[in-house]
Amino acid sequence: MRIRSRLQQDVGDVEYRSWLRQMTLAGIDGDEATVLLPTRFLRDWVRSHYGEKITMLWQQANPAIRRVEIRVGKSRSVEAPAGEDRAFGGLAESLAPQPAPPQLSPRPVSHAVVRVAEEMTAPLDPRFTFDSFVVGKPNEFAYACARRVAENPGCKEFNPLFLYGGVGLGKTHLMHAVGLELTRRGAPPATVAYMSAEKFMYRFIAAIRSQQTIEFKDHLRSVDVLMIDDLQFLIGKDNTQEEFFHTFNALVDAGKQIVVSADKSPSDLSGLEDRLRTRLGCGMVADLHATTYELRISILEAKCTRAQAEVPGRVLEFLAHKITTNVRELEGSLNRLIAHAHLFNRPITLETAQEVLHDILKAHDKRVTIDEIQRRVAEHYNMRIGDMVSARRARAVARPRQVAMYLAKQLTSRSLPEIGKKFGNRDHTTVMHACSRVNELIAADSSFAEDVNLLKKMLES
Ligand code: ADP
Ligand code: MG
């Protein structure tokens, strides 16, 4: 995957757009890559905040690179030699395969195994430690479980450790913290394989294609700790689930630790095979609850201390009030404020905060409700609003109802069961079906797609 999109994915859109979008590749010289940013300020900021991460991603994409130099300059794409004239992501793309950092590599078994193994684990972000994780009521249980696993991996009551919760609440952070602790400490350090469920699937498919499934399995089963992030991705991917299930059993039987994260609890992950679901719930299941105002304030304060930035309490309170769902966004907003203050050499005030975060705050103020979606969609298709919740199944009412369910899923943070309930107490599988049906129609029928898009725009504006 391109370094650029990896970065974007890791740091989130807000931060990426603020700091990293303008970065270009100047060139590669021996073991050093040079990237450029247009101003000194941006260079310093990127160097201190993302330097480590950028180097890590580069090394992952191209093992020959040892250093990444971050400099001020504009890309000279026209004069650059062929192959270096693209944004740095493009170049990296051609530099497969991606090896793991050395401390995570497994014991070499055979050539083929090494090759598969190298591609197996994603790097752990050095910033995601237990120390930098702010503990409060909503996450203290998950935190304690993660700590316990890091201290005593493979212990029966905590195997697997299943972490679940909404986006940006710290699941990935805690998993990395466990992994970092285990690879740093311990003699010998544990072999940790961490990857997203998506990556797991792609690796598995690639192994099948290159007839390396045995190596794939051998490698996975040789690690001490296997961590799979965002397991919900495997819903509906039956073969991959099957493979994961067998790996899972082999590892647990051998006393190895498994850590899994998902957006829902095992019992709510419908679409996952029953026996897998059962096994996932057999160890410790820990929920990361939505943040409270107090926790958000503590997180903001911790980030200010780390960044050595003075931000007035009133501004922190304002942020904690306004940005409530996702810690990543909360962090991104604070970073943006701090940078803005440096850039213009102006103190941070409530007014500047409102101005600088205008776009983010707007998105948060605007929360579409399911009622509003039903009303708009019914209007658009000329049907009675009552038919949104009625049992009628005629196409003329069923299709708009499906569209409304689809939009409810897209535009609100409601869960499938909650949406089903608002549509005349329908089952969550009905909502799921509606979403996939609408997706199919969007792909197949451009005028339908336009219609849905228009509705979406109307509801969002
Ligand atoms: P998830 O995987 O649950 O979507 P992440 O672990 O990626 O969320 O967290 C998103 C961002 O918020 C990360 O930068 C993470 O460091 C930060 N974060 C989340 N919770 C906390 C916390 N309790 N203390 C400090 N940082 C946190
Ligand atoms: Mg995550």
mmCIF file with all atom_site columns, N, CA and C in Angstrom, residues 106-128:
data_model
loop_
_atom_site.group_PDB
_atom_site.id
_atom_site.type_symbol
_atom_site.label_atom_id
_atom_site.label_alt_id
_atom_site.label_comp_id
_atom_site.label_asym_id
_atom_site.label_entity_id
_atom_site.label_seq_id
_atom_site.pdbx_PDB_ins_code
_atom_site.Cartn_x
_atom_site.Cartn_y
_atom_site.Cartn_z
_atom_site.occupancy
_atom_site.B_iso_or_equiv
_atom_site.pdbx_formal_charge
_atom_site.auth_seq_id
_atom_site.auth_comp_id
_atom_site.auth_asym_id
_atom_site.auth_atom_id
_atom_site.pdbx_PDB_model_num
ATOM 1  N N  . PRO A 1 106 ? 10.001 -13.702 12.958 1.00 0.00 ? 106 PRO A N  1
ATOM 2  C CA . PRO A 1 106 ? 10.024 -14.998 13.607 1.00 0.00 ? 106 PRO A CA 1
ATOM 3  C C  . PRO A 1 106 ? 11.349 -15.700 13.340 1.00 0.00 ? 106 PRO A C  1
ATOM 4  N N  . ARG A 1 107 ? 11.536 -16.799 14.025 1.00 0.00 ? 107 ARG A N  1
ATOM 5  C CA . ARG A 1 107 ? 12.723 -17.594 13.749 1.00 0.00 ? 107 ARG A CA 1
ATOM 6  C C  . ARG A 1 107 ? 12.653 -18.083 12.303 1.00 0.00 ? 107 ARG A C  1
ATOM 7  N N  . PRO A 1 108 ? 13.766 -17.960 11.549 1.00 0.00 ? 108 PRO A N  1
ATOM 8  C CA . PRO A 1 108 ? 13.703 -18.419 10.170 1.00 0.00 ? 108 PRO A CA 1
ATOM 9  C C  . PRO A 1 108 ? 13.495 -19.922 10.100 1.00 0.00 ? 108 PRO A C  1
ATOM 10 N N  . VAL A 1 109 ? 12.624 -20.345 9.232  1.00 0.00 ? 109 VAL A N  1
ATOM 11 C CA . VAL A 1 109 ? 12.387 -21.769 9.084  1.00 0.00 ? 109 VAL A CA 1
ATOM 12 C C  . VAL A 1 109 ? 12.874 -22.209 7.715  1.00 0.00 ? 109 VAL A C  1
ATOM 13 N N  . SER A 1 110 ? 12.346 -21.565 6.705  1.00 0.00 ? 110 SER A N  1
ATOM 14 C CA . SER A 1 110 ? 12.841 -21.834 5.369  1.00 0.00 ? 110 SER A CA 1
ATOM 15 C C  . SER A 1 110 ? 12.720 -20.535 4.597  1.00 0.00 ? 110 SER A C  1
ATOM 16 N N  . HIS A 1 111 ? 13.262 -20.521 3.411  1.00 0.00 ? 111 HIS A N  1
ATOM 17 C CA . HIS A 1 111 ? 13.216 -19.303 2.630  1.00 0.00 ? 111 HIS A CA 1
ATOM 18 C C  . HIS A 1 111 ? 11.801 -18.789 2.440  1.00 0.00 ? 111 HIS A C  1
ATOM 19 N N  . ALA A 1 112 ? 10.971 -19.709 2.026  1.00 0.00 ? 112 ALA A N  1
ATOM 20 C CA . ALA A 1 112 ? 9.591  -19.328 1.735  1.00 0.00 ? 112 ALA A CA 1
ATOM 21 C C  . ALA A 1 112 ? 8.892  -18.801 2.978  1.00 0.00 ? 112 ALA A C  1
ATOM 22 N N  . VAL A 1 113 ? 9.121  -19.450 4.094  1.00 0.00 ? 113 VAL A N  1
ATOM 23 C CA . VAL A 1 113 ? 8.470  -19.019 5.324  1.00 0.00 ? 113 VAL A CA 1
ATOM 24 C C  . VAL A 1 113 ? 8.910  -17.606 5.676  1.00 0.00 ? 113 VAL A C  1
ATOM 25 N N  . VAL A 1 114 ? 10.206 -17.355 5.508  1.00 0.00 ? 114 VAL A N  1
ATOM 26 C CA . VAL A 1 114 ? 10.696 -16.040 5.842  1.00 0.00 ? 114 VAL A CA 1
ATOM 27 C C  . VAL A 1 114 ? 10.001 -15.000 4.985  1.00 0.00 ? 114 VAL A C  1
ATOM 28 N N  . ARG A 1 115 ? 9.870  -15.319 3.711  1.00 0.00 ? 115 ARG A N  1
ATOM 29 C CA . ARG A 1 115 ? 9.233  -14.349 2.836  1.00 0.00 ? 115 ARG A CA 1
ATOM 30 C C  . ARG A 1 115 ? 7.802  -14.051 3.273  1.00 0.00 ? 115 ARG A C  1
ATOM 31 N N  . VAL A 1 116 ? 7.074  -15.076 3.574  1.00 0.00 ? 116 VAL A N  1
ATOM 32 C CA . VAL A 1 116 ? 5.702  -14.864 4.017  1.00 0.00 ? 116 VAL A CA 1
ATOM 33 C C  . VAL A 1 116 ? 5.702  -14.105 5.343  1.00 0.00 ? 116 VAL A C  1
ATOM 34 N N  . ALA A 1 117 ? 6.593  -14.552 6.224  1.00 0.00 ? 117 ALA A N  1
ATOM 35 C CA . ALA A 1 117 ? 6.617  -13.984 7.564  1.00 0.00 ? 117 ALA A CA 1
ATOM 36 C C  . ALA A 1 117 ? 6.910  -12.494 7.537  1.00 0.00 ? 117 ALA A C  1
ATOM 37 N N  . GLU A 1 118 ? 7.816  -12.111 6.661  1.00 0.00 ? 118 GLU A N  1
ATOM 38 C CA . GLU A 1 118 ? 8.180  -10.706 6.598  1.00 0.00 ? 118 GLU A CA 1
ATOM 39 C C  . GLU A 1 118 ? 6.985  -9.820  6.306  1.00 0.00 ? 118 GLU A C  1
ATOM 40 N N  . GLU A 1 119 ? 6.085  -10.364 5.555  1.00 0.00 ? 119 GLU A N  1
ATOM 41 C CA . GLU A 1 119 ? 4.950  -9.540  5.170  1.00 0.00 ? 119 GLU A CA 1
ATOM 42 C C  . GLU A 1 119 ? 3.851  -9.569  6.213  1.00 0.00 ? 119 GLU A C  1
ATOM 43 N N  . MET A 1 120 ? 4.093  -10.307 7.263  1.00 0.00 ? 120 MET A N  1
ATOM 44 C CA . MET A 1 120 ? 2.979  -10.629 8.135  1.00 0.00 ? 120 MET A CA 1
ATOM 45 C C  . MET A 1 120 ? 2.565  -9.557  9.116  1.00 0.00 ? 120 MET A C  1
ATOM 46 N N  . THR A 1 121 ? 3.505  -8.878  9.713  1.00 0.00 ? 121 THR A N  1
ATOM 47 C CA . THR A 1 121 ? 3.062  -8.005  10.783 1.00 0.00 ? 121 THR A CA 1
ATOM 48 C C  . THR A 1 121 ? 3.242  -6.524  10.459 1.00 0.00 ? 121 THR A C  1
ATOM 49 N N  . ALA A 1 122 ? 2.334  -5.751  10.937 1.00 0.00 ? 122 ALA A N  1
ATOM 50 C CA . ALA A 1 122 ? 2.425  -4.306  10.746 1.00 0.00 ? 122 ALA A CA 1
ATOM 51 C C  . ALA A 1 122 ? 3.259  -3.742  11.886 1.00 0.00 ? 122 ALA A C  1
ATOM 52 N N  . PRO A 1 123 ? 3.921  -2.612  11.668 1.00 0.00 ? 123 PRO A N  1
ATOM 53 C CA . PRO A 1 123 ? 4.734  -2.053  12.747 1.00 0.00 ? 123 PRO A CA 1
ATOM 54 C C  . PRO A 1 123 ? 3.863  -1.532  13.884 1.00 0.00 ? 123 PRO A C  1
ATOM 55 N N  . LEU A 1 124 ? 4.419  -1.557  15.067 1.00 0.00 ? 124 LEU A N  1
ATOM 56 C CA . LEU A 1 124 ? 3.688  -1.012  16.210 1.00 0.00 ? 124 LEU A CA 1
ATOM 57 C C  . LEU A 1 124 ? 4.071  0.455   16.354 1.00 0.00 ? 124 LEU A C  1
ATOM 58 N N  . ASP A 1 125 ? 3.099  1.273   16.564 1.00 0.00 ? 125 ASP A N  1
ATOM 59 C CA . ASP A 1 125 ? 3.346  2.707   16.680 1.00 0.00 ? 125 ASP A CA 1
ATOM 60 C C  . ASP A 1 125 ? 3.957  3.013   18.047 1.00 0.00 ? 125 ASP A C  1
ATOM 61 N N  . PRO A 1 126 ? 5.195  3.526   18.062 1.00 0.00 ? 126 PRO A N  1
ATOM 62 C CA . PRO A 1 126 ? 5.874  3.727   19.347 1.00 0.00 ? 126 PRO A CA 1
ATOM 63 C C  . PRO A 1 126 ? 5.164  4.714   20.272 1.00 0.00 ? 126 PRO A C  1
ATOM 64 N N  . ARG A 1 127 ? 4.251  5.495   19.720 1.00 0.00 ? 127 ARG A N  1
ATOM 65 C CA . ARG A 1 127 ? 3.547  6.463   20.590 1.00 0.00 ? 127 ARG A CA 1
ATOM 66 C C  . ARG A 1 127 ? 2.415  5.818   21.381 1.00 0.00 ? 127 ARG A C  1
ATOM 67 N N  . PHE A 1 128 ? 1.955  4.671   20.904 1.00 0.00 ? 128 PHE A N  1
ATOM 68 C CA . PHE A 1 128 ? 0.794  4.040   21.545 1.00 0.00 ? 128 PHE A CA 1
ATOM 69 C C  . PHE A 1 128 ? 1.213  3.149   22.714 1.00 0.00 ? 128 PHE A C  1
#
